[in-house]
């Protein structure tokens, strides 16, 4: 397991040492492929579980790493075309930072020690913050500082929560450990007031990183100003790891006997996030900021699914994969459209399907998928969560969820159709910004995967989502 953490880190060092701006992106592709090969080996021959181990390849790690590995390989291929067109920028920090980010995210997934998880999540913030400033303008600088400050505040709260969790097991007979297996085994003997306080601080702390409302304020600026491929990795990859960290804390809270409190908090924050996204998506003219609010919505859906439990929990883990892959399609194509028009608002961008015959239609298809339209896979995961809500007798929650999804569909449709349809007219074309196979093939492949998972879900993935759901008291139906 150490290999999939160390290999991207080693290639990050190599990338930082390569003097050529043109050859450096090759290290990114090599890192993505080596990491993917390592993950494939782990799936083929899973390492045996060892008592007291700080790293483990459990079902939660498998779901998160499977999604991120596919997304990172697509982003690395895309980067070959994107960075070749951005040879006006030094990509040393960008390439090295992406590989460091991959290593840190992998550590979060495999970590069974909540202290190590905190360190790794902080490392993801430090690795990704400088990348948002890639375009070197005033807006990207503001977005970088906002991301760094707000996420650091969240991480500080999460550190307090981690301390509280340690205190919950510090009494006589307590585990005096932050290893997940020790905390789960000691569950009923943990101090419930400290566990409850820890859950609140960790939910707020990691919820800030995940972008749950009202802790999401860094997202519209960061996603709006970051390059498309970084937006794809933040919205489709990194947020899944913050979600995973919250799920691990929820496991401990559940074992300590405070499950109902934690579930109510997750359902409340989930609905608030979806509701806030519905408010800000309607009338949104900046299509990259629209994707940021879509991310807030889908983080809310994940929290809602785990909070509801039962069949909705299985749907939530399926949805974490679907959201990650579909966000890859949307952010990569949005980046292509932004570059082709030199703008990102519906005032200046129209007729994207004519100017970009691959990226334009893919952006439209990505919108249909992310809003839960059949036959794409997000439809089935959202339906599983909705079905789980009604199955658990939460009819008000299910009704609100359905109504807010309808509002978001209409709001996003207004923006996306304005961007894709029509005639570019006199909008000035940007030289060397059309579709190429390196910038169009990765989102196309991700879109095909999203469609395939909607048409056919392999038995192995069903079992995996079921195993992940059982860790939080849920199931797969």
Tab-separated table of C-alpha atoms in Angstrom:
chain	number	residue	atom	x	y	z
A	1	UNK	CA	0.000	0.000	0.000
A	2	UNK	CA	2.902	2.308	0.673
A	3	UNK	CA	3.791	2.109	-3.015
A	4	UNK	CA	0.644	3.973	-4.160
A	5	UNK	CA	1.466	6.756	-1.675
A	6	UNK	CA	5.200	7.002	-2.301
A	7	UNK	CA	5.238	6.572	-6.107
A	8	UNK	CA	3.311	9.815	-6.902
A	9	UNK	CA	5.375	11.608	-4.275
A	10	UNK	CA	8.628	10.460	-5.897
A	11	UNK	CA	7.404	11.523	-9.324
A	12	UNK	CA	6.403	14.911	-7.883
A	13	UNK	CA	10.044	15.381	-6.868
A	14	UNK	CA	11.149	14.292	-10.353
A	15	UNK	CA	8.697	16.751	-11.930
A	16	UNK	CA	10.037	19.598	-9.803
A	17	UNK	CA	13.564	18.730	-10.949
A	18	UNK	CA	12.804	18.529	-14.696
A	19	UNK	CA	13.996	21.771	-16.312
A	20	UNK	CA	11.841	21.537	-19.459
A	21	UNK	CA	8.364	23.055	-19.311
A	22	UNK	CA	7.343	20.863	-22.272
A	23	UNK	CA	8.549	17.520	-20.885
A	24	UNK	CA	7.371	18.006	-17.302
A	25	UNK	CA	3.720	16.958	-17.953
A	26	UNK	CA	4.999	13.510	-18.980
A	27	UNK	CA	5.929	12.963	-15.316
A	28	UNK	CA	2.297	13.688	-14.429
A	29	UNK	CA	1.071	11.032	-16.851
A	30	UNK	CA	3.680	8.576	-15.598
A	31	UNK	CA	2.606	9.232	-12.008
A	32	UNK	CA	-1.062	8.698	-12.870
A	33	UNK	CA	-0.356	5.417	-14.693
A	34	UNK	CA	2.010	4.039	-12.030
A	35	UNK	CA	-0.526	4.914	-9.321
A	36	UNK	CA	-3.345	3.300	-11.346
A	37	UNK	CA	-1.247	0.145	-11.787
A	38	UNK	CA	-0.623	0.037	-8.034
A	39	UNK	CA	-4.340	0.392	-7.297
A	40	UNK	CA	-5.097	-2.378	-9.820
A	41	UNK	CA	-2.635	-4.670	-8.016
A	42	UNK	CA	-4.322	-3.877	-4.684
A	43	UNK	CA	-7.710	-4.810	-6.154
A	44	UNK	CA	-6.279	-7.982	-7.689
A	45	UNK	CA	-4.507	-9.137	-4.532
A	46	UNK	CA	-5.879	-7.194	-1.544
A	47	UNK	CA	-3.419	-7.085	1.367
A	48	UNK	CA	-4.622	-9.003	4.448
A	49	UNK	CA	-6.043	-6.904	7.261
A	50	UNK	CA	-3.572	-6.595	10.157
A	51	UNK	CA	-4.481	-5.625	13.708
A	52	UNK	CA	-3.068	-2.238	14.656
A	53	UNK	CA	-2.182	-1.265	11.072
A	54	UNK	CA	-2.363	2.430	10.219
A	55	UNK	CA	-3.188	1.685	6.574
A	56	UNK	CA	-5.895	-0.616	5.217
A	57	UNK	CA	-7.619	-1.184	1.880
A	58	UNK	CA	-11.181	-1.277	3.200
A	59	UNK	CA	-14.405	-0.821	1.153
A	60	UNK	CA	-14.505	2.948	1.803
A	61	UNK	CA	-10.953	3.298	0.492
A	62	UNK	CA	-11.779	1.137	-2.531
A	63	UNK	CA	-14.755	3.297	-3.581
A	64	UNK	CA	-12.814	6.559	-3.209
A	65	UNK	CA	-9.623	5.321	-4.884
A	66	UNK	CA	-11.411	3.629	-7.781
A	67	UNK	CA	-13.142	6.903	-8.636
A	68	UNK	CA	-10.116	9.121	-8.179
A	69	UNK	CA	-7.760	6.838	-10.075
A	70	UNK	CA	-9.984	6.924	-13.167
A	71	UNK	CA	-10.437	10.674	-12.819
A	72	UNK	CA	-6.724	11.366	-12.307
A	73	UNK	CA	-5.680	9.315	-15.337
A	74	UNK	CA	-8.205	11.251	-17.466
A	75	UNK	CA	-6.934	14.553	-16.027
A	76	UNK	CA	-3.300	13.561	-16.662
A	77	UNK	CA	-4.024	12.799	-20.335
A	78	UNK	CA	-5.956	16.062	-20.627
A	79	UNK	CA	-3.040	17.936	-19.051
A	80	UNK	CA	-0.766	16.890	-21.951
A	81	UNK	CA	-2.919	18.923	-24.345
A	82	UNK	CA	-3.835	21.700	-21.933
A	83	UNK	CA	-0.337	22.484	-20.685
A	84	UNK	CA	1.068	22.357	-24.238
A	85	UNK	CA	-1.308	25.217	-25.065
A	86	UNK	CA	-0.391	27.080	-21.890
A	87	UNK	CA	3.342	27.188	-22.530
A	88	UNK	CA	3.247	30.840	-21.456
A	89	UNK	CA	3.036	29.599	-17.855
A	90	UNK	CA	5.701	27.782	-15.857
A	91	UNK	CA	4.025	24.448	-14.973
A	92	UNK	CA	6.640	23.245	-12.449
A	93	UNK	CA	4.493	23.930	-9.359
A	94	UNK	CA	1.312	22.832	-11.134
A	95	UNK	CA	2.590	19.401	-12.178
A	96	UNK	CA	4.464	18.746	-8.933
A	97	UNK	CA	1.488	19.920	-6.872
A	98	UNK	CA	-0.951	17.612	-8.692
A	99	UNK	CA	1.235	14.576	-7.990
A	100	UNK	CA	1.665	15.605	-4.351
A	101	UNK	CA	-2.127	16.009	-4.142
A	102	UNK	CA	-2.589	12.461	-5.506
A	103	UNK	CA	-0.253	11.077	-2.853
A	104	UNK	CA	-2.038	12.974	-0.041
A	105	UNK	CA	-5.506	11.901	-1.225
A	106	UNK	CA	-4.372	8.272	-1.364
A	107	UNK	CA	-3.099	8.566	2.208
A	108	UNK	CA	-6.495	9.870	3.364
A	109	UNK	CA	-8.226	6.911	1.718
A	110	UNK	CA	-5.967	4.248	3.210
A	111	UNK	CA	-5.495	5.787	6.651
A	112	UNK	CA	-7.049	3.971	9.596
A	113	UNK	CA	-5.567	6.423	12.104
A	114	UNK	CA	-7.632	9.581	12.542
A	115	UNK	CA	-4.557	11.652	13.396
A	116	UNK	CA	-2.833	10.576	10.188
A	117	UNK	CA	-6.055	11.321	8.276
A	118	UNK	CA	-6.005	14.881	9.615
A	119	UNK	CA	-2.384	15.383	8.547
A	120	UNK	CA	-3.104	14.023	5.065
A	121	UNK	CA	-6.167	16.235	4.611
A	122	UNK	CA	-4.153	19.281	5.635
A	123	UNK	CA	-1.535	18.193	3.077
A	124	UNK	CA	-4.203	18.185	0.343
A	125	UNK	CA	-4.971	21.828	1.162
A	126	UNK	CA	-1.316	22.849	0.998
A	127	UNK	CA	-0.817	20.925	-2.252
A	128	UNK	CA	-3.862	22.283	-4.069
A	129	UNK	CA	-3.912	25.941	-2.942
A	130	UNK	CA	-0.985	27.147	-5.141
A	131	UNK	CA	-2.525	25.389	-8.165
A	132	UNK	CA	-5.607	27.628	-8.074
A	133	UNK	CA	-3.275	30.587	-8.759
A	134	UNK	CA	-2.110	29.034	-12.063
A	135	UNK	CA	-3.560	31.871	-14.175
A	136	UNK	CA	-1.711	34.515	-12.128
A	137	UNK	CA	-4.418	37.173	-12.069
A	138	UNK	CA	-6.127	39.111	-9.288
A	139	UNK	CA	-9.223	36.889	-9.214
A	140	UNK	CA	-7.236	33.659	-8.986
A	141	UNK	CA	-5.076	35.176	-6.215
A	142	UNK	CA	-8.200	36.116	-4.239
A	143	UNK	CA	-9.666	32.634	-4.801
A	144	UNK	CA	-6.415	31.021	-3.606
A	145	UNK	CA	-6.314	33.011	-0.380
A	146	UNK	CA	-9.998	32.411	0.285
A	147	UNK	CA	-9.543	28.665	-0.260
A	148	UNK	CA	-6.453	28.551	1.945
A	149	UNK	CA	-7.921	30.593	4.803
A	150	UNK	CA	-11.369	28.981	4.940
A	151	UNK	CA	-10.106	25.412	4.534
A	152	UNK	CA	-7.371	26.046	7.118
A	153	UNK	CA	-10.008	27.275	9.556
A	154	UNK	CA	-11.988	24.109	8.880
A	155	UNK	CA	-8.908	21.962	9.391
A	156	UNK	CA	-8.211	23.753	12.694
A	157	UNK	CA	-11.716	22.876	13.895
A	158	UNK	CA	-11.184	19.300	12.737
A	159	UNK	CA	-7.985	19.174	14.816
A	160	UNK	CA	-9.980	20.189	17.891
A	161	UNK	CA	-12.497	17.473	17.043
A	162	UNK	CA	-9.680	14.941	16.787
A	163	UNK	CA	-8.440	15.983	20.238
A	164	UNK	CA	-11.962	15.562	21.628
A	165	UNK	CA	-12.129	12.087	20.105
A	166	UNK	CA	-8.848	11.214	21.810
A	167	UNK	CA	-10.276	12.493	25.119
A	168	UNK	CA	-13.373	10.319	24.680
A	169	UNK	CA	-11.201	7.235	25.045
A	170	UNK	CA	-8.744	8.586	27.612
A	171	UNK	CA	-10.674	7.448	30.690
A	172	UNK	CA	-9.937	4.284	32.717
A	173	UNK	CA	-10.194	1.285	30.394
A	174	UNK	CA	-10.423	3.517	27.332
A	175	UNK	CA	-8.458	2.657	24.163
A	176	UNK	CA	-6.207	5.779	24.383
A	177	UNK	CA	-5.815	5.470	20.660
A	178	UNK	CA	-6.972	7.157	17.454
A	179	UNK	CA	-6.908	3.933	15.464
A	180	UNK	CA	-10.316	3.329	13.957
A	181	UNK	CA	-10.486	-0.334	14.975
A	182	UNK	CA	-9.641	0.522	18.611
A	183	UNK	CA	-12.286	3.250	18.760
A	184	UNK	CA	-14.936	1.018	17.151
A	185	UNK	CA	-14.124	-1.874	19.524
A	186	UNK	CA	-14.307	0.432	22.556
A	187	UNK	CA	-17.480	2.149	21.239
A	188	UNK	CA	-19.898	1.879	24.218
A	189	UNK	CA	-17.155	2.690	26.733
A	190	UNK	CA	-16.224	5.981	25.026
A	191	UNK	CA	-17.362	9.188	26.718
A	192	UNK	CA	-20.516	10.164	24.795
A	193	UNK	CA	-20.312	13.930	25.496
A	194	UNK	CA	-16.746	14.011	24.121
A	195	UNK	CA	-17.744	11.850	21.145
A	196	UNK	CA	-20.670	14.147	20.380
A	197	UNK	CA	-18.457	17.249	20.625
A	198	UNK	CA	-15.858	15.543	18.422
A	199	UNK	CA	-18.463	14.692	15.789
A	200	UNK	CA	-19.729	18.289	15.657
A	201	UNK	CA	-16.230	19.768	15.276
A	202	UNK	CA	-15.120	17.159	12.759
A	203	UNK	CA	-18.329	17.503	10.743
A	204	UNK	CA	-17.862	21.274	10.583
A	205	UNK	CA	-14.115	20.953	9.905
A	206	UNK	CA	-14.187	18.294	7.216
A	207	UNK	CA	-17.563	19.613	6.010
A	208	UNK	CA	-15.756	22.859	5.164
A	209	UNK	CA	-13.294	20.910	3.047
A	210	UNK	CA	-16.153	18.938	1.497
A	211	UNK	CA	-18.055	22.157	0.757
A	212	UNK	CA	-21.265	21.482	2.642
A	213	UNK	CA	-23.465	24.568	3.135
A	214	UNK	CA	-23.070	26.929	4.906
A	215	UNK	CA	-19.343	26.093	4.943
A	216	UNK	CA	-18.935	26.213	1.166
A	217	UNK	CA	-17.985	29.863	0.579
A	218	UNK	CA	-14.571	29.029	-0.907
A	219	UNK	CA	-16.033	26.872	-3.673
A	220	UNK	CA	-17.523	29.375	-6.169
A	221	UNK	CA	-14.284	31.388	-6.301
A	222	UNK	CA	-11.899	28.420	-6.317
A	223	UNK	CA	-13.808	26.414	-8.924
A	224	UNK	CA	-14.515	29.539	-10.957
A	225	UNK	CA	-10.856	30.580	-11.220
A	226	UNK	CA	-8.997	27.240	-11.180
A	227	UNK	CA	-8.072	25.553	-14.486
A	228	UNK	CA	-10.728	23.053	-15.574
A	229	UNK	CA	-8.630	19.980	-14.857
A	230	UNK	CA	-7.938	21.166	-11.297
A	231	UNK	CA	-11.659	21.864	-10.851
A	232	UNK	CA	-12.357	18.295	-11.953
A	233	UNK	CA	-9.940	16.893	-9.360
A	234	UNK	CA	-11.219	19.144	-6.574
A	235	UNK	CA	-14.936	18.584	-7.232
A	236	UNK	CA	-14.736	14.957	-8.348
A	237	UNK	CA	-11.831	13.703	-6.257
A	238	UNK	CA	-10.783	15.732	-3.233
A	239	UNK	CA	-14.282	16.335	-1.870
A	240	UNK	CA	-14.864	12.564	-1.865
A	241	UNK	CA	-11.954	12.157	0.555
A	242	UNK	CA	-13.364	14.780	2.929
A	243	UNK	CA	-16.638	12.831	2.731
A	244	UNK	CA	-14.737	9.629	3.544
A	245	UNK	CA	-13.181	11.293	6.616
A	246	UNK	CA	-16.650	12.287	7.855
A	247	UNK	CA	-17.913	8.744	7.271
A	248	UNK	CA	-15.074	7.312	9.403
A	249	UNK	CA	-15.978	9.696	12.246
A	250	UNK	CA	-19.634	8.743	11.828
A	251	UNK	CA	-18.614	5.082	12.287
A	252	UNK	CA	-17.099	5.940	15.695
A	253	UNK	CA	-20.108	8.058	16.719
A	254	UNK	CA	-22.410	5.194	15.778
A	255	UNK	CA	-20.344	2.701	17.752
A	256	UNK	CA	-20.486	5.019	20.783
A	257	UNK	CA	-24.299	4.945	20.683
A	258	UNK	CA	-24.928	8.467	19.348
A	259	UNK	CA	-26.085	7.378	15.901
A	260	UNK	CA	-29.431	9.218	15.867
A	261	UNK	CA	-27.805	12.574	16.655
A	262	UNK	CA	-25.207	12.113	13.906
A	263	UNK	CA	-27.790	11.009	11.346
A	264	UNK	CA	-30.004	14.023	12.051
A	265	UNK	CA	-27.025	16.365	11.662
A	266	UNK	CA	-26.074	14.799	8.310
A	267	UNK	CA	-29.646	14.928	7.001
A	268	UNK	CA	-29.988	18.567	8.095
A	269	UNK	CA	-26.716	19.691	6.497
A	270	UNK	CA	-27.471	17.622	3.412
A	271	UNK	CA	-30.841	19.246	2.808
A	272	UNK	CA	-29.440	22.710	3.580
A	273	UNK	CA	-26.688	22.187	0.987
A	274	UNK	CA	-29.111	21.042	-1.702
A	275	UNK	CA	-31.482	23.904	-0.882
A	276	UNK	CA	-28.754	26.549	-0.976
A	277	UNK	CA	-27.481	25.173	-4.283
A	278	UNK	CA	-31.000	25.441	-5.692
A	279	UNK	CA	-31.157	29.125	-4.708
A	280	UNK	CA	-27.801	30.062	-6.277
A	281	UNK	CA	-28.005	27.884	-9.407
A	282	UNK	CA	-31.149	29.634	-10.625
A	283	UNK	CA	-30.145	32.665	-12.677
A	284	UNK	CA	-26.409	31.842	-12.490
A	285	UNK	CA	-24.700	33.278	-15.596
A	286	UNK	CA	-21.147	32.102	-14.840
A	287	UNK	CA	-21.138	28.442	-15.874
A	288	UNK	CA	-18.046	27.546	-13.817
A	289	UNK	CA	-19.573	29.018	-10.659
A	290	UNK	CA	-22.734	27.105	-11.543
A	291	UNK	CA	-20.662	23.907	-11.392
A	292	UNK	CA	-19.391	24.968	-7.960
A	293	UNK	CA	-22.966	25.173	-6.659
A	294	UNK	CA	-23.700	21.839	-8.330
A	295	UNK	CA	-20.816	20.445	-6.266
A	296	UNK	CA	-22.390	21.873	-3.085
A	297	UNK	CA	-25.622	20.130	-4.089
A	298	UNK	CA	-23.982	16.761	-4.599
A	299	UNK	CA	-22.008	16.940	-1.364
A	300	UNK	CA	-25.389	17.504	0.255
A	301	UNK	CA	-26.760	14.417	-1.503
A	302	UNK	CA	-23.883	12.298	-0.130
A	303	UNK	CA	-24.471	13.576	3.423
A	304	UNK	CA	-28.199	13.014	3.040
A	305	UNK	CA	-27.709	9.421	1.848
A	306	UNK	CA	-25.461	8.410	4.760
A	307	UNK	CA	-27.669	10.296	7.221
A	308	UNK	CA	-30.805	8.493	6.057
A	309	UNK	CA	-29.115	5.100	6.283
A	310	UNK	CA	-30.674	1.888	4.987
A	311	UNK	CA	-30.735	1.609	1.194
A	312	UNK	CA	-29.921	5.326	0.868
A	313	UNK	CA	-26.425	4.685	2.272
A	314	UNK	CA	-25.639	2.238	-0.552
A	315	UNK	CA	-26.948	4.834	-3.009
A	316	UNK	CA	-24.685	7.477	-1.444
A	317	UNK	CA	-21.518	5.464	-2.080
A	318	UNK	CA	-22.641	4.727	-5.646
A	319	UNK	CA	-23.344	8.443	-6.030
A	320	UNK	CA	-19.874	9.429	-4.796
A	321	UNK	CA	-18.451	7.530	-7.787
A	322	UNK	CA	-21.014	8.893	-10.257
A	323	UNK	CA	-20.571	12.466	-9.078
A	324	UNK	CA	-16.768	12.189	-9.313
A	325	UNK	CA	-16.770	10.898	-12.886
A	326	UNK	CA	-19.478	13.286	-14.099
A	327	UNK	CA	-17.792	16.290	-12.513
A	328	UNK	CA	-14.718	15.296	-14.515
A	329	UNK	CA	-16.745	15.579	-17.736
A	330	UNK	CA	-18.274	18.926	-16.768
A	331	UNK	CA	-15.139	20.678	-15.530
A	332	UNK	CA	-12.908	19.479	-18.376
A	333	UNK	CA	-15.422	20.549	-21.048
A	334	UNK	CA	-16.162	23.798	-19.191
A	335	UNK	CA	-12.422	24.498	-19.272
A	336	UNK	CA	-12.387	23.901	-23.044
A	337	UNK	CA	-15.359	26.242	-23.563
A	338	UNK	CA	-13.831	28.909	-21.313
A	339	UNK	CA	-10.622	28.803	-23.331
A	340	UNK	CA	-12.364	28.844	-26.712
A	341	UNK	CA	-14.384	31.968	-25.872
A	342	UNK	CA	-12.045	33.651	-23.416
A	343	UNK	CA	-15.086	34.141	-21.154
A	344	UNK	CA	-17.302	32.117	-18.830
A	345	UNK	CA	-20.627	33.901	-18.619
A	346	UNK	CA	-23.745	33.471	-20.717
A	347	UNK	CA	-23.453	37.162	-21.698
A	348	UNK	CA	-20.416	36.318	-23.817
A	349	UNK	CA	-20.596	32.578	-24.469
A	350	UNK	CA	-23.159	31.001	-26.796
A	351	UNK	CA	-23.091	28.420	-29.565
A	352	UNK	CA	-20.427	26.268	-27.863
A	353	UNK	CA	-21.696	23.187	-29.721
A	354	UNK	CA	-20.799	24.830	-33.032
A	355	UNK	CA	-17.406	26.150	-32.042
A	356	UNK	CA	-16.459	22.992	-30.075
A	357	UNK	CA	-18.290	20.075	-31.740
A	358	UNK	CA	-17.099	17.552	-29.115
A	359	UNK	CA	-16.828	19.575	-25.891
A	360	UNK	CA	-20.101	21.484	-26.417
A	361	UNK	CA	-22.337	18.387	-26.703
A	362	UNK	CA	-20.359	16.669	-23.921
A	363	UNK	CA	-21.035	19.647	-21.628
A	364	UNK	CA	-24.747	19.224	-22.387
A	365	UNK	CA	-24.583	15.449	-21.786
A	366	UNK	CA	-22.713	16.047	-18.515
A	367	UNK	CA	-25.465	18.422	-17.406
A	368	UNK	CA	-28.134	15.795	-18.154
A	369	UNK	CA	-26.147	13.194	-16.200
A	370	UNK	CA	-25.400	15.327	-13.135
A	371	UNK	CA	-29.025	16.418	-12.829
A	372	UNK	CA	-30.099	12.785	-12.599
A	373	UNK	CA	-31.490	12.167	-16.069
A	374	UNK	CA	-31.762	8.535	-17.229
A	375	UNK	CA	-30.037	6.443	-18.466
A	376	UNK	CA	-26.910	7.963	-16.885
A	377	UNK	CA	-25.669	6.430	-13.618
A	378	UNK	CA	-26.420	9.450	-11.323
A	379	UNK	CA	-30.116	8.831	-12.023
A	380	UNK	CA	-29.871	5.384	-10.428
A	381	UNK	CA	-27.850	6.516	-7.395
A	382	UNK	CA	-30.164	9.475	-6.726
A	383	UNK	CA	-33.147	7.185	-7.166
A	384	UNK	CA	-31.615	4.754	-4.636
A	385	UNK	CA	-31.281	7.595	-2.101
A	386	UNK	CA	-34.828	8.790	-2.763
A	387	UNK	CA	-36.140	5.251	-2.515
A	388	UNK	CA	-34.200	4.827	0.730
A	389	UNK	CA	-35.794	7.995	2.157
A	390	UNK	CA	-39.285	6.748	1.433
A	391	UNK	CA	-38.337	3.247	2.588
A	392	UNK	CA	-37.274	4.641	5.977
A	393	UNK	CA	-40.580	6.540	6.259
A	394	UNK	CA	-38.910	9.963	5.751
A	395	UNK	CA	-41.575	11.223	3.355
A	396	UNK	CA	-41.020	14.940	4.060
A	397	UNK	CA	-37.276	14.580	3.490
A	398	UNK	CA	-37.886	12.584	0.295
A	399	UNK	CA	-40.403	15.130	-0.980
A	400	UNK	CA	-38.079	18.073	-0.278
A	401	UNK	CA	-35.187	16.248	-1.958
A	402	UNK	CA	-37.274	15.632	-5.074
A	403	UNK	CA	-38.577	19.216	-5.250
A	404	UNK	CA	-35.094	20.737	-4.864
A	405	UNK	CA	-33.680	18.439	-7.574
A	406	UNK	CA	-36.399	19.725	-9.925
A	407	UNK	CA	-35.515	23.369	-9.184
A	408	UNK	CA	-31.806	22.688	-9.763
A	409	UNK	CA	-32.549	20.920	-13.055
A	410	UNK	CA	-34.431	23.954	-14.356
A	411	UNK	CA	-31.815	26.404	-13.073
A	412	UNK	CA	-28.863	24.540	-14.605
A	413	UNK	CA	-30.740	23.908	-17.859
A	414	UNK	CA	-31.203	27.658	-18.376
A	415	UNK	CA	-27.461	28.305	-18.115
A	416	UNK	CA	-26.233	25.225	-19.976
A	417	UNK	CA	-28.610	25.604	-22.920
A	418	UNK	CA	-27.658	29.272	-23.255
A	419	UNK	CA	-23.978	28.242	-23.455
A	420	UNK	CA	-24.354	25.298	-25.810
A	421	UNK	CA	-27.104	26.357	-28.191
A	422	UNK	CA	-27.249	29.152	-30.731
A	423	UNK	CA	-24.696	30.789	-32.935
A	424	UNK	CA	-21.355	32.065	-31.602
A	425	UNK	CA	-22.039	35.091	-33.801
A	426	UNK	CA	-19.461	37.811	-33.401
A	427	UNK	CA	-17.905	36.323	-30.247
A	428	UNK	CA	-14.188	36.507	-31.139
A	429	UNK	CA	-12.543	33.053	-31.412
A	430	UNK	CA	-9.416	32.479	-29.329
A	431	UNK	CA	-6.523	31.094	-31.444
A	432	UNK	CA	-5.398	27.494	-30.806
A	433	UNK	CA	-8.375	26.709	-28.560
A	434	UNK	CA	-10.416	24.171	-30.543
A	435	UNK	CA	-11.043	20.565	-29.590
A	436	UNK	CA	-8.067	18.232	-29.882
A	437	UNK	CA	-8.018	14.533	-29.064
A	438	UNK	CA	-5.963	15.207	-25.925
A	439	UNK	CA	-8.496	17.715	-24.547
A	440	UNK	CA	-11.677	16.061	-25.859
A	441	UNK	CA	-10.975	12.329	-25.466
A	442	UNK	CA	-10.643	12.315	-21.627
A	443	UNK	CA	-14.088	13.869	-20.940
A	444	UNK	CA	-15.527	11.658	-23.698
A	445	UNK	CA	-14.139	8.532	-21.990
A	446	UNK	CA	-15.483	9.638	-18.599
A	447	UNK	CA	-18.889	10.337	-20.149
A	448	UNK	CA	-18.916	6.861	-21.709
A	449	UNK	CA	-18.113	5.394	-18.284
A	450	UNK	CA	-20.988	7.301	-16.658
A	451	UNK	CA	-23.353	6.006	-19.339
A	452	UNK	CA	-22.011	2.457	-19.040
A	453	UNK	CA	-22.495	2.424	-15.245
A	454	UNK	CA	-26.072	3.511	-15.851
A	455	UNK	CA	-26.738	0.734	-18.348
A	456	UNK	CA	-24.851	-2.015	-16.548
A	457	UNK	CA	-23.514	-2.087	-12.996
A	458	UNK	CA	-21.094	-5.006	-12.495
A	459	UNK	CA	-21.754	-7.398	-9.610
A	460	UNK	CA	-18.378	-6.557	-8.083
A	461	UNK	CA	-19.322	-2.875	-7.774
A	462	UNK	CA	-22.693	-3.752	-6.251
A	463	UNK	CA	-20.877	-5.841	-3.637
A	464	UNK	CA	-18.422	-3.018	-3.005
A	465	UNK	CA	-21.155	-0.413	-2.440
A	466	UNK	CA	-22.973	-2.896	-0.209
A	467	UNK	CA	-19.836	-3.524	1.864
A	468	UNK	CA	-19.228	0.240	2.232
A	469	UNK	CA	-22.865	0.813	3.235
A	470	UNK	CA	-22.738	-1.918	5.897
A	471	UNK	CA	-19.905	-0.048	7.648
A	472	UNK	CA	-22.399	2.760	8.393
A	473	UNK	CA	-25.397	0.545	9.106
A	474	UNK	CA	-26.796	0.673	5.567
A	475	UNK	CA	-27.299	-1.787	2.747
A	476	UNK	CA	-27.379	-2.104	-1.024
A	477	UNK	CA	-30.676	-2.914	-2.711
